[in-house]
Amino acid sequence: MHMNSVRPSLLRQLMAMLYDILLLLSVLFFASVLAVALNSGEAIPAGNPLFIFYLFFVSFVFYAWFWTHGGQTLGMRAWKIQLIGKHKKSIDWHQALIRYVFSIISLCSFGLGFFWQCIDSDGLTWHDKLAKTKVSFNDVN
């Protein structure tokens, strides 16, 4: 694989995110089924903080596993995007945690953290700056 330093367009990144969200919803569905089964088949009360934490944890593991094992979620792979750390190496779990937490903050601030890349001199989002990661176009030869 040839990875260049060209930053993928915001549209390409958003499309990869859409793919990943659809996959994540499936994972969260099955995680919820498991939680209900472990709760003797009873529904989990709305707003249960432990259940909310559980869903965020499952989401983190979903993203972090892909990011630390090849730098590509399935959506990123489909759209030829790769996440890299310093010196074009894979990221570690600590970087993945920082990136995950701050990507949620980026989203909760009306997406400003994502759109920041449009004005940033290095083309980085808030969470990429803080995690010391970079998203690159990954062209398969």
Coordinates of N, CA and C in Angstrom, one line a residue:
M1 N 0.8 -1.2 0.0 CA 0.0 0.0 0.0 C 0.9 1.2 0.0
H2 N 0.5 2.2 -0.7 CA 1.2 3.5 -0.8 C 0.3 4.5 -0.1
M3 N 0.9 5.1 0.9 CA 0.2 6.1 1.7 C 0.9 7.4 1.4
N4 N 0.2 8.4 1.0 CA 0.8 9.7 0.7 C 0.3 10.7 1.8
S5 N 0.9 11.9 1.8 CA 0.6 12.9 2.8 C -0.6 13.7 2.4
V6 N -1.3 13.4 1.3 CA -2.5 14.1 0.9 C -3.6 13.8 1.9
R7 N -4.2 14.9 2.4 CA -5.3 14.8 3.4 C -6.6 14.5 2.6
P8 N -7.3 13.5 3.0 CA -8.6 13.2 2.3 C -9.6 14.4 2.5
S9 N -10.4 14.6 1.6 CA -11.4 15.7 1.7 C -12.3 15.4 2.9
L10 N -12.9 16.5 3.3 CA -13.9 16.4 4.4 C -15.1 15.5 4.0
L11 N -15.5 15.6 2.8 CA -16.6 14.8 2.3 C -16.3 13.3 2.4
R12 N -15.1 13.0 2.0 CA -14.6 11.6 2.0 C -14.6 11.1 3.5
Q13 N -14.1 11.9 4.4 CA -14.0 11.5 5.8 C -15.4 11.4 6.4
L14 N -16.4 12.3 6.0 CA -17.7 12.2 6.5 C -18.4 10.9 6.0
M15 N -18.1 10.5 4.7 CA -18.7 9.3 4.2 C -18.2 8.1 4.9
A16 N -16.9 8.1 5.2 CA -16.3 7.0 6.0 C -17.0 6.9 7.4
M17 N -17.2 8.1 8.0 CA -17.9 8.1 9.3 C -19.3 7.6 9.2
L18 N -20.0 7.9 8.1 CA -21.3 7.4 7.9 C -21.3 5.8 7.9
Y19 N -20.4 5.3 7.1 CA -20.3 3.8 7.0 C -20.0 3.2 8.4
D20 N -19.1 3.9 9.1 CA -18.7 3.3 10.4 C -19.9 3.5 11.4
I21 N -20.6 4.5 11.3 CA -21.8 4.7 12.3 C -22.8 3.6 12.0
L22 N -23.0 3.2 10.7 CA -24.0 2.2 10.5 C -23.5 0.8 11.0
L23 N -22.2 0.6 10.9 CA -21.6 -0.6 11.5 C -21.7 -0.6 13.0
L24 N -21.4 0.6 13.6 CA -21.4 0.7 15.0 C -22.8 0.5 15.6
L25 N -23.8 1.0 14.9 CA -25.2 0.8 15.4 C -25.5 -0.7 15.5
S26 N -25.0 -1.5 14.5 CA -25.2 -2.9 14.6 C -24.5 -3.5 15.8
V27 N -23.3 -3.1 16.1 CA -22.5 -3.6 17.2 C -23.2 -3.2 18.5
L28 N -23.7 -1.9 18.6 CA -24.4 -1.5 19.8 C -25.7 -2.2 20.0
F29 N -26.4 -2.5 18.9 CA -27.6 -3.3 19.0 C -27.3 -4.6 19.7
F30 N -26.3 -5.4 19.3 CA -26.0 -6.7 19.9 C -25.5 -6.5 21.3
A31 N -24.7 -5.4 21.5 CA -24.3 -5.1 22.9 C -25.5 -4.9 23.8
S32 N -26.5 -4.2 23.3 CA -27.7 -4.0 24.1 C -28.5 -5.2 24.4
V33 N -28.5 -6.1 23.4 CA -29.2 -7.4 23.5 C -28.5 -8.2 24.6
L34 N -27.2 -8.2 24.6 CA -26.4 -8.9 25.7 C -26.7 -8.3 27.0
A35 N -26.7 -6.9 27.1 CA -27.0 -6.3 28.4 C -28.4 -6.6 28.9
V36 N -29.4 -6.7 28.0 CA -30.8 -7.0 28.5 C -30.8 -8.5 28.9
A37 N -30.1 -9.3 28.2 CA -30.0 -10.8 28.6 C -29.4 -10.9 30.0
L38 N -28.4 -10.2 30.2 CA -27.7 -10.2 31.5 C -28.5 -9.6 32.6
N39 N -29.5 -8.8 32.2 CA -30.4 -8.2 33.2 C -31.7 -9.0 33.3
S40 N -31.6 -10.3 33.2 CA -32.7 -11.2 33.3 C -33.8 -10.9 32.3
G41 N -33.5 -10.4 31.2 CA -34.5 -10.1 30.1 C -35.3 -8.8 30.4
E42 N -35.0 -8.1 31.4 CA -35.7 -6.9 31.7 C -35.0 -5.7 31.0
A43 N -35.9 -4.8 30.6 CA -35.4 -3.6 29.8 C -34.5 -2.8 30.8
I44 N -33.5 -2.2 30.2 CA -32.6 -1.3 30.9 C -33.3 0.1 31.0
P45 N -33.4 0.6 32.2 CA -34.1 1.9 32.3 C -33.4 3.0 31.5
A46 N -34.2 3.9 30.9 CA -33.6 5.0 30.1 C -32.8 5.9 31.0
G47 N -31.6 6.3 30.5 CA -30.7 7.2 31.2 C -29.9 6.5 32.3
N48 N -29.9 5.1 32.3 CA -29.1 4.4 33.2 C -27.6 4.7 33.0
P49 N -26.9 5.4 33.9 CA -25.5 5.8 33.7 C -24.6 4.6 33.4
L50 N -24.8 3.5 34.1 CA -23.9 2.4 33.8 C -24.1 1.8 32.4
F51 N -25.3 1.8 31.9 CA -25.6 1.3 30.6 C -25.0 2.3 29.6
I52 N -25.1 3.6 29.8 CA -24.6 4.6 28.9 C -23.1 4.5 28.8
F53 N -22.4 4.3 30.0 CA -21.0 4.1 30.0 C -20.6 2.8 29.2
Y54 N -21.4 1.8 29.4 CA -21.1 0.5 28.7 C -21.2 0.7 27.2
L55 N -22.2 1.5 26.7 CA -22.3 1.7 25.3 C -21.1 2.6 24.8
F56 N -20.7 3.6 25.5 CA -19.5 4.4 25.1 C -18.3 3.5 25.1
F57 N -18.2 2.6 26.1 CA -17.0 1.7 26.2 C -17.0 0.8 25.0
V58 N -18.1 0.2 24.6 CA -18.2 -0.7 23.4 C -17.8 0.1 22.2
S59 N -18.3 1.4 22.1 CA -18.0 2.2 20.9 C -16.5 2.5 20.9
F60 N -15.9 2.8 22.0 CA -14.4 3.0 22.1 C -13.7 1.8 21.6
V61 N -14.0 0.6 22.1 CA -13.3 -0.6 21.7 C -13.5 -0.9 20.2
F62 N -14.7 -0.6 19.7 CA -14.9 -0.8 18.2 C -13.9 0.1 17.4
Y63 N -13.9 1.4 17.7 CA -13.0 2.3 17.0 C -11.5 2.0 17.3
A64 N -11.2 1.9 18.6 CA -9.8 1.8 19.0 C -9.1 0.5 18.4
W65 N -9.9 -0.6 18.4 CA -9.3 -1.8 17.9 C -8.9 -1.7 16.4
F66 N -9.8 -1.1 15.6 CA -9.4 -0.8 14.2 C -8.3 0.2 14.1
W67 N -8.3 1.2 14.8 CA -7.3 2.2 14.7 C -5.9 1.7 15.1
T68 N -5.9 0.8 16.1 CA -4.6 0.3 16.6 C -4.1 -1.0 15.8
H69 N -5.0 -1.5 15.0 CA -4.7 -2.7 14.2 C -4.8 -2.4 12.7
G70 N -3.9 -1.6 12.2 CA -3.9 -1.2 10.8 C -4.3 0.2 10.5
G71 N -4.9 0.9 11.5 CA -5.2 2.3 11.3 C -6.5 2.6 10.4
Q72 N -7.3 1.5 10.2 CA -8.5 1.7 9.3 C -9.7 1.0 9.9
T73 N -10.8 1.8 10.1 CA -12.0 1.1 10.3 C -12.5 0.6 9.0
L74 N -13.6 -0.1 9.0 CA -14.1 -0.6 7.7 C -14.6 0.5 6.8
G75 N -15.2 1.6 7.4 CA -15.5 2.8 6.6 C -14.3 3.5 6.0
M76 N -13.3 3.6 6.8 CA -12.0 4.2 6.3 C -11.4 3.4 5.2
R77 N -11.5 2.1 5.3 CA -10.9 1.2 4.3 C -11.7 1.4 3.0
A78 N -13.0 1.4 3.1 CA -13.8 1.6 1.9 C -13.5 2.9 1.2
W79 N -13.2 4.0 1.9 CA -13.0 5.3 1.4 C -11.5 5.6 1.3
K80 N -10.6 4.6 1.4 CA -9.2 4.7 1.3 C -8.6 5.8 2.2
I81 N -8.9 5.7 3.4 CA -8.4 6.6 4.4 C -7.7 5.8 5.5
Q82 N -6.5 6.3 6.0 CA -5.8 5.6 7.0 C -5.4 6.6 8.1
L83 N -5.5 6.1 9.4 CA -5.1 6.9 10.5 C -3.7 6.5 10.9
I84 N -2.8 7.5 11.0 CA -1.4 7.2 11.4 C -1.0 8.1 12.6
G85 N 0.0 7.6 13.3 CA 0.6 8.4 14.3 C 1.9 9.0 13.9
K86 N 2.8 9.4 14.8 CA 4.1 9.9 14.5 C 4.9 9.0 13.6
H87 N 5.7 9.5 12.7 CA 6.6 8.8 11.8 C 5.8 7.7 11.0
K88 N 4.5 8.0 10.7 CA 3.7 7.1 9.9 C 3.6 5.7 10.5
K89 N 3.5 5.7 11.8 CA 3.3 4.4 12.4 C 1.9 4.2 13.0
S90 N 1.5 3.0 13.3 CA 0.2 2.8 13.9 C 0.1 3.5 15.2
I91 N -1.1 3.8 15.6 CA -1.3 4.5 16.9 C -1.4 3.4 18.0
D92 N -1.2 3.9 19.3 CA -1.4 3.0 20.4 C -2.7 3.2 21.1
W93 N -3.1 2.4 22.1 CA -4.4 2.5 22.7 C -4.5 3.9 23.5
H94 N -3.5 4.4 24.0 CA -3.5 5.7 24.7 C -3.9 6.8 23.7
Q95 N -3.3 6.8 22.5 CA -3.7 7.8 21.5 C -5.1 7.5 21.0
A96 N -5.5 6.3 20.9 CA -6.9 6.0 20.5 C -7.9 6.5 21.5
L97 N -7.6 6.4 22.8 CA -8.5 6.9 23.8 C -8.6 8.4 23.7
I98 N -7.5 9.1 23.6 CA -7.5 10.6 23.5 C -8.3 11.0 22.2
R99 N -8.0 10.3 21.1 CA -8.7 10.6 19.9 C -10.2 10.4 20.0
Y100 N -10.6 9.3 20.6 CA -12.0 9.0 20.8 C -12.7 10.0 21.7
V101 N -12.2 10.3 22.8 CA -12.8 11.2 23.8 C -12.9 12.6 23.1
F102 N -11.9 13.1 22.5 CA -11.9 14.4 21.9 C -12.7 14.5 20.6
S103 N -12.9 13.3 19.9 CA -13.8 13.3 18.8 C -15.2 13.5 19.2
I104 N -15.6 12.9 20.4 CA -16.9 13.1 20.9 C -17.1 14.6 21.3
I105 N -16.1 15.2 21.9 CA -16.2 16.6 22.2 C -16.3 17.5 20.9
S106 N -15.6 17.1 19.9 CA -15.6 17.7 18.6 C -17.0 17.7 18.0
L107 N -17.7 16.5 18.1 CA -19.1 16.4 17.6 C -20.0 17.2 18.5
C108 N -19.9 17.1 19.8 CA -20.8 17.8 20.7 C -20.7 19.3 20.6
S109 N -19.7 19.8 20.0 CA -19.5 21.3 19.8 C -20.0 21.6 18.4
F110 N -21.1 21.0 17.9 CA -21.7 21.2 16.6 C -20.7 20.9 15.5
G111 N -19.8 19.9 15.7 CA -18.9 19.5 14.7 C -17.7 20.4 14.4
L112 N -17.6 21.5 15.3 CA -16.5 22.4 15.1 C -15.1 21.8 15.1
G113 N -14.9 20.8 15.9 CA -13.6 20.1 15.9 C -13.3 19.4 14.6
F114 N -14.3 19.0 13.9 CA -14.1 18.4 12.6 C -13.8 19.4 11.5
F115 N -14.6 20.5 11.6 CA -14.5 21.5 10.6 C -13.3 22.4 10.8
W116 N -12.7 22.3 11.9 CA -11.4 23.0 12.2 C -10.3 22.7 11.2
Q117 N -10.4 21.5 10.7 CA -9.3 21.1 9.7 C -9.3 22.0 8.5
C118 N -10.5 22.6 8.2 CA -10.6 23.5 7.0 C -9.8 24.7 7.2
I119 N -9.5 25.2 8.4 CA -8.8 26.4 8.6 C -7.4 26.1 9.3
D120 N -7.2 24.9 9.8 CA -5.9 24.6 10.4 C -4.8 24.5 9.4
S121 N -3.6 25.1 9.8 CA -2.5 25.1 8.8 C -2.0 23.7 8.5
D122 N -2.2 22.8 9.4 CA -1.8 21.4 9.1 C -2.9 20.5 8.7
G123 N -4.1 21.1 8.6 CA -5.3 20.4 8.2 C -5.8 19.3 9.2
L124 N -5.6 19.6 10.5 CA -5.9 18.6 11.5 C -7.1 19.0 12.3
T125 N -7.9 18.0 12.7 CA -9.0 18.2 13.6 C -8.5 18.4 15.0
W126 N -9.4 18.8 15.9 CA -9.0 19.0 17.3 C -8.5 17.7 17.8
H127 N -9.2 16.6 17.6 CA -8.9 15.3 18.2 C -7.6 14.7 17.6
D128 N -7.3 15.0 16.3 CA -6.0 14.6 15.7 C -4.9 15.4 16.3
K129 N -5.1 16.7 16.5 CA -4.0 17.5 17.2 C -3.7 17.0 18.5
L130 N -4.7 16.7 19.3 CA -4.5 16.3 20.7 C -3.9 14.9 20.8
A131 N -4.3 14.0 19.9 CA -3.9 12.6 20.0 C -2.6 12.4 19.2
K132 N -2.1 13.5 18.5 CA -0.9 13.4 17.7 C -1.1 12.4 16.6
T133 N -2.2 12.4 15.9 CA -2.5 11.5 14.8 C -2.8 12.3 13.6
K134 N -2.9 11.6 12.5 CA -3.2 12.3 11.2 C -3.9 11.3 10.3
V135 N -4.9 11.8 9.5 CA -5.6 11.0 8.6 C -5.0 11.3 7.2
S136 N -4.7 10.2 6.5 CA -4.1 10.4 5.2 C -4.9 9.5 4.2
F137 N -4.8 10.0 2.9 CA -5.3 9.2 1.8 C -4.5 8.0 1.6
N138 N -5.1 6.8 1.5 CA -4.3 5.6 1.4 C -4.6 5.0 0.0
D139 N -3.7 5.2 -0.9 CA -3.9 4.7 -2.3 C -3.4 3.3 -2.5
V140 N -4.2 2.3 -2.8 CA -3.8 1.0 -3.0 C -3.3 0.8 -4.4
N141 N -2.0 0.3 -4.5 CA -1.5 0.2 -5.9 C -2.0 -1.1 -6.5

